[in-house]
XYZ file of C-alpha atoms in Angstrom:
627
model
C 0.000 0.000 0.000
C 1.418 3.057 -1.027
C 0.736 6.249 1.306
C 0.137 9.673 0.205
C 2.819 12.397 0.046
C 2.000 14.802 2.446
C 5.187 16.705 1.972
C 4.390 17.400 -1.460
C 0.711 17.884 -0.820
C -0.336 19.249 2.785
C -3.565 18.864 4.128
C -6.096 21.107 2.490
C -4.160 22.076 -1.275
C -5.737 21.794 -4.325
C -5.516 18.278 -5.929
C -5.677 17.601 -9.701
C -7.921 14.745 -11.306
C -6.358 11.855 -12.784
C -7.905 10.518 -15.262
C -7.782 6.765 -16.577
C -7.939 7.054 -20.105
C -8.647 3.504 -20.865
C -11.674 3.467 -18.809
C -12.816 6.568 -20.007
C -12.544 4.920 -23.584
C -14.688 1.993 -22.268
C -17.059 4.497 -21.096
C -17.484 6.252 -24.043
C -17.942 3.080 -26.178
C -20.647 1.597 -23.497
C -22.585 4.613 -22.305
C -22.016 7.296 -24.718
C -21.398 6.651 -27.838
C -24.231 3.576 -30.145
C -21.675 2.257 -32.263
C -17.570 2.733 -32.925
C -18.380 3.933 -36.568
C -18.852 7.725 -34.662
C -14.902 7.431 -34.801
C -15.158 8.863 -38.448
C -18.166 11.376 -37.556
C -16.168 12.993 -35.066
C -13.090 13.133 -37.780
C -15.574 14.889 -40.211
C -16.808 17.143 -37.639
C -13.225 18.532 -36.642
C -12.062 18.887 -40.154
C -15.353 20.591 -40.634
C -14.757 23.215 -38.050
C -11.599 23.835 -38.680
C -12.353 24.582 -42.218
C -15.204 26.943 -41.029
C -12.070 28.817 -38.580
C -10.647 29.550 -41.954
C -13.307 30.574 -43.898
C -13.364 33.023 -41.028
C -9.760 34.004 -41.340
C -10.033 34.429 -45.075
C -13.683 35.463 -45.955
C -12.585 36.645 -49.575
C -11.621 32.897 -50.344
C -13.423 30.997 -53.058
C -15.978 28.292 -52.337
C -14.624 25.370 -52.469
C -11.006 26.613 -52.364
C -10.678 24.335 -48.978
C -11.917 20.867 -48.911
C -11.389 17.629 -46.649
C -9.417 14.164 -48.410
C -10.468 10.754 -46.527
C -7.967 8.026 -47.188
C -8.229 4.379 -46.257
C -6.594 1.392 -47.500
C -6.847 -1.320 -44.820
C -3.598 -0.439 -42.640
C -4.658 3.391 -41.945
C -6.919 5.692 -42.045
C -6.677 9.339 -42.836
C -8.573 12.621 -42.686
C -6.678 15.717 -43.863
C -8.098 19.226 -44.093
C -7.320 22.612 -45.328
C -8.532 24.272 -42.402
C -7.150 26.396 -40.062
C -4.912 24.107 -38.051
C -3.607 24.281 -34.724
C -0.643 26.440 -33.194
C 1.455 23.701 -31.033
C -0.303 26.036 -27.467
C -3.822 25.051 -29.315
C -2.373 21.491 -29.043
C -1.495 21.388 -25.681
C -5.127 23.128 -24.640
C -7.404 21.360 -26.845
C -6.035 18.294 -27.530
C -4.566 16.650 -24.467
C -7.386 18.532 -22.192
C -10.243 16.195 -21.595
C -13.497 18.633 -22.204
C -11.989 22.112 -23.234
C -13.864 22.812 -26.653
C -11.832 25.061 -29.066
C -15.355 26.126 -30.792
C -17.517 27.053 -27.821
C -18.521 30.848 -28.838
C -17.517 33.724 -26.767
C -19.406 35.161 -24.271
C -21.758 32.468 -23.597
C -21.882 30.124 -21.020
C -22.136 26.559 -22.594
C -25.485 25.365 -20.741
C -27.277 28.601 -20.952
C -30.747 27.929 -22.879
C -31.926 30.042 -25.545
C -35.024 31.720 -24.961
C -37.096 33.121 -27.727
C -36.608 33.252 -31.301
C -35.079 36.526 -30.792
C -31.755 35.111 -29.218
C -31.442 31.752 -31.654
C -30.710 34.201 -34.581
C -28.100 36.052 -32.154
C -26.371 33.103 -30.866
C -26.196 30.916 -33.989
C -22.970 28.795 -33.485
C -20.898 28.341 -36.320
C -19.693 25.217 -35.397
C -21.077 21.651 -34.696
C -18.765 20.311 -32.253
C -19.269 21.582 -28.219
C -18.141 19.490 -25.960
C -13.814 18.814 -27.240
C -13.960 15.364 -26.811
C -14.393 14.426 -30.059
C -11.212 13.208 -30.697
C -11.071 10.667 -27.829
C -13.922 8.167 -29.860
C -10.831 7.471 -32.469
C -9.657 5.391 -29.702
C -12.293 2.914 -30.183
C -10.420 1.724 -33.557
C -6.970 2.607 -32.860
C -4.025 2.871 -29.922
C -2.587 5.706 -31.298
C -3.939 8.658 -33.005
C -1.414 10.864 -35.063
C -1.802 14.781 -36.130
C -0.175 17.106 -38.382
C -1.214 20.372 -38.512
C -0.132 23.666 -39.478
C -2.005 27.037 -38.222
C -3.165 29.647 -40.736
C -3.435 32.213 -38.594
C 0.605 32.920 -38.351
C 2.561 32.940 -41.763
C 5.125 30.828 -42.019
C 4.014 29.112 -38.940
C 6.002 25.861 -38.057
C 4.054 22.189 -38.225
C 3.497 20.854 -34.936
C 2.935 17.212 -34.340
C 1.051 15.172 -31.347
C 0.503 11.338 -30.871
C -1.713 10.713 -28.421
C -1.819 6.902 -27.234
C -4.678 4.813 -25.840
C -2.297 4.413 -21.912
C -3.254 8.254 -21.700
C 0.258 9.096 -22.796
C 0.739 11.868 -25.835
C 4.177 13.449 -26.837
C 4.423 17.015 -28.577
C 6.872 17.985 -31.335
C 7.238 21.363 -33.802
C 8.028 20.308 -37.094
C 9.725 22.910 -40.084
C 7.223 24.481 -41.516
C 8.331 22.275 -44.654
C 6.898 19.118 -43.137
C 3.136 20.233 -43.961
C 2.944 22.382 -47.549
C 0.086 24.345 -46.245
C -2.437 25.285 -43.439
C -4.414 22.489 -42.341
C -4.717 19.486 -40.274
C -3.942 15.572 -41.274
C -4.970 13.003 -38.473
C -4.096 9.127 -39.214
C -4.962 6.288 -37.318
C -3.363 2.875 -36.922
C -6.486 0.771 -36.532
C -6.611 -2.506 -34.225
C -6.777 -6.088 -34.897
C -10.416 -6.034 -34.157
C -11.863 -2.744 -35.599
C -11.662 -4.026 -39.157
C -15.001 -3.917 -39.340
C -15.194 -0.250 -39.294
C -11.501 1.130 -40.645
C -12.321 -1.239 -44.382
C -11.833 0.806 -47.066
C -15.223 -0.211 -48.670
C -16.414 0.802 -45.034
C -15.201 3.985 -44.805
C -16.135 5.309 -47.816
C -19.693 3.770 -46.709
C -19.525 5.729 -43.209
C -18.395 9.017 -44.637
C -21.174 8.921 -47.421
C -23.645 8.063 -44.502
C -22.299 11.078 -41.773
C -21.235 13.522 -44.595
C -23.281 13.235 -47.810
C -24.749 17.160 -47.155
C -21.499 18.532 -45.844
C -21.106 22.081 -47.244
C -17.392 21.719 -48.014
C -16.206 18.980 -50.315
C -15.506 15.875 -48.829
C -13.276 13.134 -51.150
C -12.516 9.432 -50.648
C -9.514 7.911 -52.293
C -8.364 3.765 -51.153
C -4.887 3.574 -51.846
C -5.232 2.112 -55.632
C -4.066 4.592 -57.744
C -7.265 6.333 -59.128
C -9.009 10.122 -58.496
C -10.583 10.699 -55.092
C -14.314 9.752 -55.594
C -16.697 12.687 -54.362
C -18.751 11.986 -51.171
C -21.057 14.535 -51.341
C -21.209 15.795 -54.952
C -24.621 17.666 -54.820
C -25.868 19.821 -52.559
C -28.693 19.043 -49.995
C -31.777 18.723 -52.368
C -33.872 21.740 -50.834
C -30.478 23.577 -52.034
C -30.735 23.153 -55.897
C -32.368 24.893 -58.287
C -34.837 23.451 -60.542
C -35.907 24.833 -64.153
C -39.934 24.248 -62.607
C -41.987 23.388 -59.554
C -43.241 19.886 -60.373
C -39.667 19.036 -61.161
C -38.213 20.054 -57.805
C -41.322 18.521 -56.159
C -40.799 15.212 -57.590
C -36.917 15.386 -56.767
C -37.722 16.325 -53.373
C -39.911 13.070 -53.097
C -37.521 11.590 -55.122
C -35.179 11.885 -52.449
C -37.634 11.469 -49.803
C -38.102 7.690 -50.970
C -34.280 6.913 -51.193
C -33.821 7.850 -47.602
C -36.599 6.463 -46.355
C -37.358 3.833 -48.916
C -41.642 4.986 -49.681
C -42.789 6.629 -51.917
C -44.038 10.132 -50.577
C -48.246 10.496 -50.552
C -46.530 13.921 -50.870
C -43.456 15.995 -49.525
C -43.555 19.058 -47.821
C -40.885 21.477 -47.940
C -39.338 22.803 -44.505
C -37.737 26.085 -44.033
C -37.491 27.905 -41.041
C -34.798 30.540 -41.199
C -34.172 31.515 -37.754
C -32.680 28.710 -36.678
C -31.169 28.124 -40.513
C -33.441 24.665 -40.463
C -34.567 23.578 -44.137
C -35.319 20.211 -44.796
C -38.748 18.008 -46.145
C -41.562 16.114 -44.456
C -42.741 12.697 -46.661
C -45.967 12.094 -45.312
C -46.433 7.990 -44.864
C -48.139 6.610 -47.857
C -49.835 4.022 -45.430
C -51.334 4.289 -41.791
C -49.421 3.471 -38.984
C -50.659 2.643 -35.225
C -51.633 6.003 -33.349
C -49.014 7.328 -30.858
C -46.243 5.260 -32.584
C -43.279 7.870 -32.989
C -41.115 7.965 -36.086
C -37.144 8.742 -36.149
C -36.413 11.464 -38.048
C -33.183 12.280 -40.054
C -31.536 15.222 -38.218
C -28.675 17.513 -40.139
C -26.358 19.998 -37.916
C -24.542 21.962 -40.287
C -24.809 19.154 -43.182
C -23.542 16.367 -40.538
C -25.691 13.641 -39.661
C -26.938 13.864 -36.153
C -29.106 11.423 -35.660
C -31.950 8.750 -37.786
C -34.214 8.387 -34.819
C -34.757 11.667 -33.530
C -38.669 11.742 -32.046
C -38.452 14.936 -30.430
C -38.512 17.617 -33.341
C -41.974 17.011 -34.192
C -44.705 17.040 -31.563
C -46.508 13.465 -30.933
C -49.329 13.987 -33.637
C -47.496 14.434 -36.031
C -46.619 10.282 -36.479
C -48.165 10.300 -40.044
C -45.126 12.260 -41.573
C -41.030 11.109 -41.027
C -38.534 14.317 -41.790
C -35.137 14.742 -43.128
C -33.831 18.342 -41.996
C -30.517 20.225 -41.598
C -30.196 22.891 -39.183
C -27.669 25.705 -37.857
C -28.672 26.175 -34.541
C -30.031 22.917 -32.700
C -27.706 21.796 -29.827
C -26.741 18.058 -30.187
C -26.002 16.007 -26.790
C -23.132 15.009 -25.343
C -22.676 11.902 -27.935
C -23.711 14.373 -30.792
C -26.514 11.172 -31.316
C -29.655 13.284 -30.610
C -30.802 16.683 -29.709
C -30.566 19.049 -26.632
C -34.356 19.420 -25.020
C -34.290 23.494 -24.403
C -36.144 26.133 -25.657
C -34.906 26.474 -28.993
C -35.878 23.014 -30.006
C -39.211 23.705 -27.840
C -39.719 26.030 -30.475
C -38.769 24.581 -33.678
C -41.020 21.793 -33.277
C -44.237 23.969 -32.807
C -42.796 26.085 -35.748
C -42.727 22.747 -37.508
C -46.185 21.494 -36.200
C -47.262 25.015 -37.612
C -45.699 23.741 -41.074
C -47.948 20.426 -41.025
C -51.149 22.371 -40.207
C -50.830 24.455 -42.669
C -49.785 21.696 -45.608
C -53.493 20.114 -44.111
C -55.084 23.585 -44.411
C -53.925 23.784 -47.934
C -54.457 20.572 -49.192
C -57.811 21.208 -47.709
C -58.227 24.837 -50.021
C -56.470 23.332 -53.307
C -56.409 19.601 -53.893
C -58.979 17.509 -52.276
C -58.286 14.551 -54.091
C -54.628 14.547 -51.794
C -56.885 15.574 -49.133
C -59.001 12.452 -49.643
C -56.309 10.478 -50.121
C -54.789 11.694 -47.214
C -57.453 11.505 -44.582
C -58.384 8.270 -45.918
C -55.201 7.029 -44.855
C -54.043 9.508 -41.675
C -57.609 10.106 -40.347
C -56.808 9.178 -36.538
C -53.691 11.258 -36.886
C -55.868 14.355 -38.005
C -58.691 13.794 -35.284
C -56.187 13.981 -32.965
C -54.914 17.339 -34.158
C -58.378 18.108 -34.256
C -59.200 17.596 -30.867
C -56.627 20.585 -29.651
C -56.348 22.809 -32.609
C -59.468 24.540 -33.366
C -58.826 25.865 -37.048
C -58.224 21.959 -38.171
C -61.546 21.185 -36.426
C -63.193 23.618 -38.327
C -61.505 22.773 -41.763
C -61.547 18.922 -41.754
C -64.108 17.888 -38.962
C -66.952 17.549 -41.517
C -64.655 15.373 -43.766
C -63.415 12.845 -41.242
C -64.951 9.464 -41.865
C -66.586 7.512 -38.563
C -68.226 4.418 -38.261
C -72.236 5.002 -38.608
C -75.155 3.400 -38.884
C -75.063 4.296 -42.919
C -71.701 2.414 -42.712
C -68.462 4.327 -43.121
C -69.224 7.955 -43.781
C -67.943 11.109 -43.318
C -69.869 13.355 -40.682
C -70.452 16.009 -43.653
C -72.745 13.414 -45.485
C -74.228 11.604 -41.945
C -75.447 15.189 -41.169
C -77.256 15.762 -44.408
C -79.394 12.724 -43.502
C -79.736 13.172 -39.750
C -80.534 16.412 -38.333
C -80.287 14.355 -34.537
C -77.111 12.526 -34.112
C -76.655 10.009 -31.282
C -73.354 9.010 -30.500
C -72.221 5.908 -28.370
C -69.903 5.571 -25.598
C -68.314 2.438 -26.528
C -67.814 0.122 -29.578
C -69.775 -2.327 -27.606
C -72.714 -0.126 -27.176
C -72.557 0.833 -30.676
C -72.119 -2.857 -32.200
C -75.521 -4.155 -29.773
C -78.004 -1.283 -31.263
C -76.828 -0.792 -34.826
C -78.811 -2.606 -36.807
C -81.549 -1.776 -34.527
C -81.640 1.862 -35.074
C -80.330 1.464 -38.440
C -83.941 0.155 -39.132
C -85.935 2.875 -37.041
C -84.120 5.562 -38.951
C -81.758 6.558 -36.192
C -78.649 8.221 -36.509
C -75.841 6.502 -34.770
C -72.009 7.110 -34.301
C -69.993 4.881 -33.009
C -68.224 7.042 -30.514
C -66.430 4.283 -28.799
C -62.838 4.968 -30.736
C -60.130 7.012 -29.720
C -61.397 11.004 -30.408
C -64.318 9.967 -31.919
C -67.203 10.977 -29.548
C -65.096 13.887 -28.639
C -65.224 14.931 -32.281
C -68.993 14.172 -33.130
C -70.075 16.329 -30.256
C -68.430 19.442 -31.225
C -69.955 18.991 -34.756
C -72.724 21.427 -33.774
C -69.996 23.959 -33.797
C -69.468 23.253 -37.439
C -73.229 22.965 -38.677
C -75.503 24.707 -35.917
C -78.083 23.190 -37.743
C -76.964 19.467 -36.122
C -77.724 18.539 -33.185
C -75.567 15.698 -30.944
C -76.865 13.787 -28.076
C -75.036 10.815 -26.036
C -77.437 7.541 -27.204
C -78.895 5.974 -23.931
C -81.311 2.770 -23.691
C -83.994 5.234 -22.883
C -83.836 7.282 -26.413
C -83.910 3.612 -28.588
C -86.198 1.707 -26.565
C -88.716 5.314 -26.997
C -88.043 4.591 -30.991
C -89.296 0.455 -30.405
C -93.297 0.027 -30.903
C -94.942 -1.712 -28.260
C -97.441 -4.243 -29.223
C -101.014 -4.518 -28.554
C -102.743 -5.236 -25.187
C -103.658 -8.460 -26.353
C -100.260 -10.027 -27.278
C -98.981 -8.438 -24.501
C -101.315 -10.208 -21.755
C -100.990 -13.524 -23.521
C -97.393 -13.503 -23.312
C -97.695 -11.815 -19.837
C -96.955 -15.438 -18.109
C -93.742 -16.162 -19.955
C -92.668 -12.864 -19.799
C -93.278 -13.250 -15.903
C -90.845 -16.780 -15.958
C -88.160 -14.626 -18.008
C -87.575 -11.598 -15.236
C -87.070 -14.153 -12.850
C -84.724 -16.134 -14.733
C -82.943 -13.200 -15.412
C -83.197 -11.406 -11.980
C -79.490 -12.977 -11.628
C -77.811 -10.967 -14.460
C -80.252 -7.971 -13.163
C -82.090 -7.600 -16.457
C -85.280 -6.943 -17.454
C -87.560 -8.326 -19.935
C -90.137 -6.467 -22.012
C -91.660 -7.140 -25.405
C -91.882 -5.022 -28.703
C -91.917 -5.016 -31.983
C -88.634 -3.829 -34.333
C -86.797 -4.477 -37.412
C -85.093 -6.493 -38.761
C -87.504 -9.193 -37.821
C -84.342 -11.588 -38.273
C -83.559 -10.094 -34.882
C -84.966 -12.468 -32.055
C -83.518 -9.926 -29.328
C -81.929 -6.849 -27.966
C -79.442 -6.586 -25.074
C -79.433 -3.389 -23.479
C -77.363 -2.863 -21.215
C -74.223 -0.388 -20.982
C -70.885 -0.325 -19.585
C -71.388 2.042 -16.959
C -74.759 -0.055 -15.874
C -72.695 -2.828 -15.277
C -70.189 -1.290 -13.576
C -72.707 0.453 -11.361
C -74.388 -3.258 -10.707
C -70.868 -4.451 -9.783
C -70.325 -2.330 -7.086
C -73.547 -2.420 -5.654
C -72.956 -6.609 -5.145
C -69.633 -5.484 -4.240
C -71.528 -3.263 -1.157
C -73.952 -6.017 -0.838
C -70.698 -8.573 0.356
C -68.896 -6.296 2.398
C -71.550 -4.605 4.153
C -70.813 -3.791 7.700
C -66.972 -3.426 6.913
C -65.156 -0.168 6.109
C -64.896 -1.245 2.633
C -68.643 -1.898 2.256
C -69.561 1.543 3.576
C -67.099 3.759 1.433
C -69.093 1.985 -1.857
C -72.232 2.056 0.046
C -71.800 5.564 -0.039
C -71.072 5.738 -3.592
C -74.172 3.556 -4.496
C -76.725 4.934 -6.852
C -80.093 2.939 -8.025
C -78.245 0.332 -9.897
C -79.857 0.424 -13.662
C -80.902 -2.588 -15.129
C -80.278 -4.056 -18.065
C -83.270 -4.782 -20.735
C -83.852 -8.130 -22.968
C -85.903 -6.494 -25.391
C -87.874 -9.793 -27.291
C -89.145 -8.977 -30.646
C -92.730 -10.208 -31.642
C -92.123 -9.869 -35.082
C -89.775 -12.909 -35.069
C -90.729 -16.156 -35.225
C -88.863 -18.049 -32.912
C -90.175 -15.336 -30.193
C -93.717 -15.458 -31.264
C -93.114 -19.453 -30.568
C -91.505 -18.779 -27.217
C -93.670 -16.647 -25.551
C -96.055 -19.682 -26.427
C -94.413 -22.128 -24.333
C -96.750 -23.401 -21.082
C -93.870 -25.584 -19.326
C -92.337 -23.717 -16.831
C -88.736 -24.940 -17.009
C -88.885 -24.726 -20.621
C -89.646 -21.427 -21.093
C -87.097 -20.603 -18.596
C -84.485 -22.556 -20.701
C -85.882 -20.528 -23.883
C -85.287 -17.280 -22.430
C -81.741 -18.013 -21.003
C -80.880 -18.833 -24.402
C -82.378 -15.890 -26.115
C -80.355 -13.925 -23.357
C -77.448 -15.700 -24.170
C -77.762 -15.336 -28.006
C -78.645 -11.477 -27.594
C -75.369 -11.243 -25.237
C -72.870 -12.987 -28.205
C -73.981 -10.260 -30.441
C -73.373 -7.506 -28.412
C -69.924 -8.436 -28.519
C -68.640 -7.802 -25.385
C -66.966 -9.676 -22.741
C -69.277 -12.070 -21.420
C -69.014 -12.426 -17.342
C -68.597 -16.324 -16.199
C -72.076 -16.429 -15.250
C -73.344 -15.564 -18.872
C -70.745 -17.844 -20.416
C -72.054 -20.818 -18.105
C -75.939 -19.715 -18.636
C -75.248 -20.081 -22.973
C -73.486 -23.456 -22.416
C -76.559 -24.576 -19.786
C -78.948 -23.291 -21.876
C -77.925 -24.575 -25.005
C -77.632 -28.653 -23.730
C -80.884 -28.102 -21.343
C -82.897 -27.269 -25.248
C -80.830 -29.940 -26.456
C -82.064 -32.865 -24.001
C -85.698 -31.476 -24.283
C -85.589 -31.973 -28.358
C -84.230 -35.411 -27.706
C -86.897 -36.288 -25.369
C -89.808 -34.910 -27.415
C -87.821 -36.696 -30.643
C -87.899 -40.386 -28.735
């Protein structure tokens, strides 16, 4: 065990970190960085930057006059620049200092949050790295990292020279100016036994392609055999080019949209949103995808690639669309993998959400064939816009399709049919009394999907002339005609036999006459009735306990459920026949139990055992009467 040196450090003086560079290395691979193919990323970036320094230094200079030259041919990779370069005191501070950035702009504290579009314009950065510890990832494929670099901002300066190994170790040396032509920077890396995988030629050239393709400066790749650096990124960013006329530029944009993304557009709209220098496109999905299910988008900083799976620049809603962009100011994380939550993003993605409303609102104006195609396809997406953003509601409300009792219909046409709409509560609700109301001429919504009755009940707001109501066993039964005194007291004996019966499932049991006549029955009987029956047996067990009085005092009358029979069928008219007391008890289970399977909901144990009773008690009684 070694003990400390107090001589050389007494009690209570300042102490410097050491830092283990091989564990930092494994930390960066494991917890901050997704994959050692950043190694080349972070290369770009710096070679990037420093060409942006120089740009700085010599405004007047032609574009493209400074570039960036990749080179890769199994035993090393290379990344040389024309850029500004580094002064061997810029080495020593930025490149064997753990977290000093070189590019971290003046004046402004690094974790300060812009507020308001009026400072993003103001504090634009003009460089993508932030954090200076960019360099350290190129340990991930190699034990030694070499630079050559040359500043521009001294004539004449001398070349200065650092290798930097993976034990934390790094050694410093000027150079003659003669041992780099010009200003720039050249870093090479020996790569490991086991990082083939990413320092391949072929692989490279894939990975630079990937990170750099709509890098501003011109990025080549050359692999050792002989021929002319192949371009990386030969065009500019799509958004950037001119085009001799609209159609053509849309159809390159979706062009584009589909080799990213590989779909085919339903149609691609363009993003621009100068304040934060952000211009990009949206391809909206040609096919529907599950609501609430967030897309990655393809994020740009300064031409780099960011990120693929960025969520957060486009609010939740907006899952119908998947965007490439490239921006200026957007503040990448610590692993320059996805974006910075603060204000300024806050703010581009409602300026963004603004650009999707208004693509709807003119699709909407212009083309409602797109508009048909798209809400035929994104129509949950749009009703939930619709339920927070008034002006949508207004627009597209009346062209939303829901499930009705005319079939699958926008609420435009239901409304030009029925002045009253009733709306259910559930699907459940909706699926028993369909066909029922169908054939008394109501007008019924199946409200039971996600927005739906939300939506159909601010359609009023739309056309005043509508009116919307919540559909309740009451306002259907009102629409079933009773049947005459006569039938009614002849089958008062059977219906008598039903009720009790049926007293266990707390339903009633009354007889009318509806359409379809195909229909034997009609179960009543809502969600909330149920649950409302539930606790009162609940109250009913536990009475006396603590338990027991807390739902006691929540009780209300618990509302019963209704068999409704129908007289016009035949099977009914042959039921409410029957003199044998068991039988007719059998026969009404089973009409319960037949009306229950096409309400399609859950059926409770009880019911479930009642059909399977029911169905071998009518069994045995044919067999008897048979023999």
């Amino acid at each position: 065990m070694t003990l400390p040196d107090t001589a050389a450090n007494p009690a209570g003086a300042d102490r410097t970190f050491q830092v283990d560079l091989r564990g930092l290395v494994d930390l960066l691979s494991h917890h901050l960085y997704s994959s050692p193919r950043v190694y080349l990323r972070e290369l770009l970036q710096n070679a990037v930057d420093a060409l942006t320094a120089r740009h700085g230094l010599e405004p007047d200079a032609p574009t493209g006059a400074f570039g960036i030259r990749l080179y890769a041919d199994g035993s090393a990779v290379r990344v040389e620049d024309d850029g500004v370069g580094l002064t061997e005191a810029d080495v020593h501070t930025f490149l064997a200092t753990i977290g000093r950035s070189s590019k971290r702009a003046v004046g402004v504290p690094p974790d300060e949050p812009i507020r308001g579009w009026g400072r993003i314009a103001e504090q634009r950065g003009d460089f993508i790295g932030q954090f200076g510890i960019g360099l350290l990832s190129c340990f991930l494929v190699a034990d030694e990292i070499h630079v050559l670099s040359r500043s521009a901002r001294t004539p004449g300066a001398p070349a200065v020279e650092w290798r930097g190994r993976g034990d934390g170790s790094y050694t410093v040396r000027t150079l003659p100016a003669s041992a780099r032509a010009n200003p720039g920077t050249t870093v090479t890396l020996t790569p490991r036994a086991d990082a083939g995988e990413w320092t391949r030629p072929a692989q490279v050239h894939a990975l630079a392609r990937h990170f750099g393709s709509l890098l501003r400066h011109p990025v080549t790749f050359d692999d050792g055999t002989g021929g002319p650096g192949t371009p990386v990124n030969p065009e500019p960013a799509p958004w950037a080019r001119t085009y001799p006329t609209p159609g053509s530029r849309s159809r390159a944009l979706a062009a584009y949209g589909e080799e990213v993304f590989g779909f085919t557009p339903l149609d691609t709209i363009e993003l621009d949103l100068p304040a934060v220098g952000l211009k990009g496109i949206a391809c909206v999905l040609p096919e529907a995808v599950p609501a609430g299910r967030r897309h990655g988008h393809r994020v740009h900083v300064k031409g780099m690639l960011l990120s693929e799976q960025a969520e957060e620049i486009l609010p939740d809603w907006a899952f119908f669309v998947r965007c490439v962009v490239d921006a200026e100011s957007l503040r990448p994380t610590a692993s320059r993998e996805a974006l910075y939550e603060d204000d300024t993003l806050a703010a581009v993605r409602e300026a963004l959400a603004e650009r999707l409303r208004a693509w709807i609102a003119r699709a909407a104006a212009s083309d409602p064939d797109l508009l048909g195609r798209f809400l035929r396809t994104h129509h949950l997406a749009v009703k939930s816009l619709a339920v927070h953003d008034d002006e949508i509601l207004r627009m597209l409300l009346p062209w939303l399709p829901f499930e009705t009792t005319d079939g699958h219909t926008t609420l435009d046409e239901f409304a030009r049919t029925h002045r009253t709409v009733l709306v259910t509560s559930s699907v459940e609700e909706f699926r028993q009394v369909a066909a029922i109301a169908s054939a008394a001429g109501l007008g019924v919504v199946n409200g039971g999907y996600t927005y739906d009755r939300e939506l159909v009940h601010r359609l009023p707001e739309i056309r005043p002339e509508v009116s919307v109501a919540d559909l309740d066993p009451a306002t259907l039964t009102a629409h079933l005609d009773a049947v005459d005194r006569e039938t009614e007291l002849a089958a008062a004996a059977y219906l008598a036999r039903a009720r009790d019966a049926l007293a266990v499932f707390d339903c009633d049991v009354a007889l009318r006459t509806f359409q379809p006549a195909s229909a034997p029955a009609l179960l009543i009987d809502s969600r909330e009735a149920r649950h409302e029956r539930t606790r009162s047996q609940l109250a009913r067990e536990q009475e006396g306990g603590l338990w027991g009085d807390i739902l006691g005092a929540l009780r209300q009358e618990a509302p019963r459920a209704q068999l409704i029979l129908n007289q016009l069928n035949p099977l009914v008219r042959t039921a409410v026949s029957i003199d044998e007391p068991e039988l007719a008890r059998t026969s009404a289970e089973a009409l319960y139990g037949q009306a229950a399977l096409l309400s399609r909901r859950p059926l409770r144990p009880a019911e479930s055992s009642l059909i399977n009773r029911s169905f071998l008690d009518l069994l045995a009684h044919a067999l008897r009467k048979d023999s």
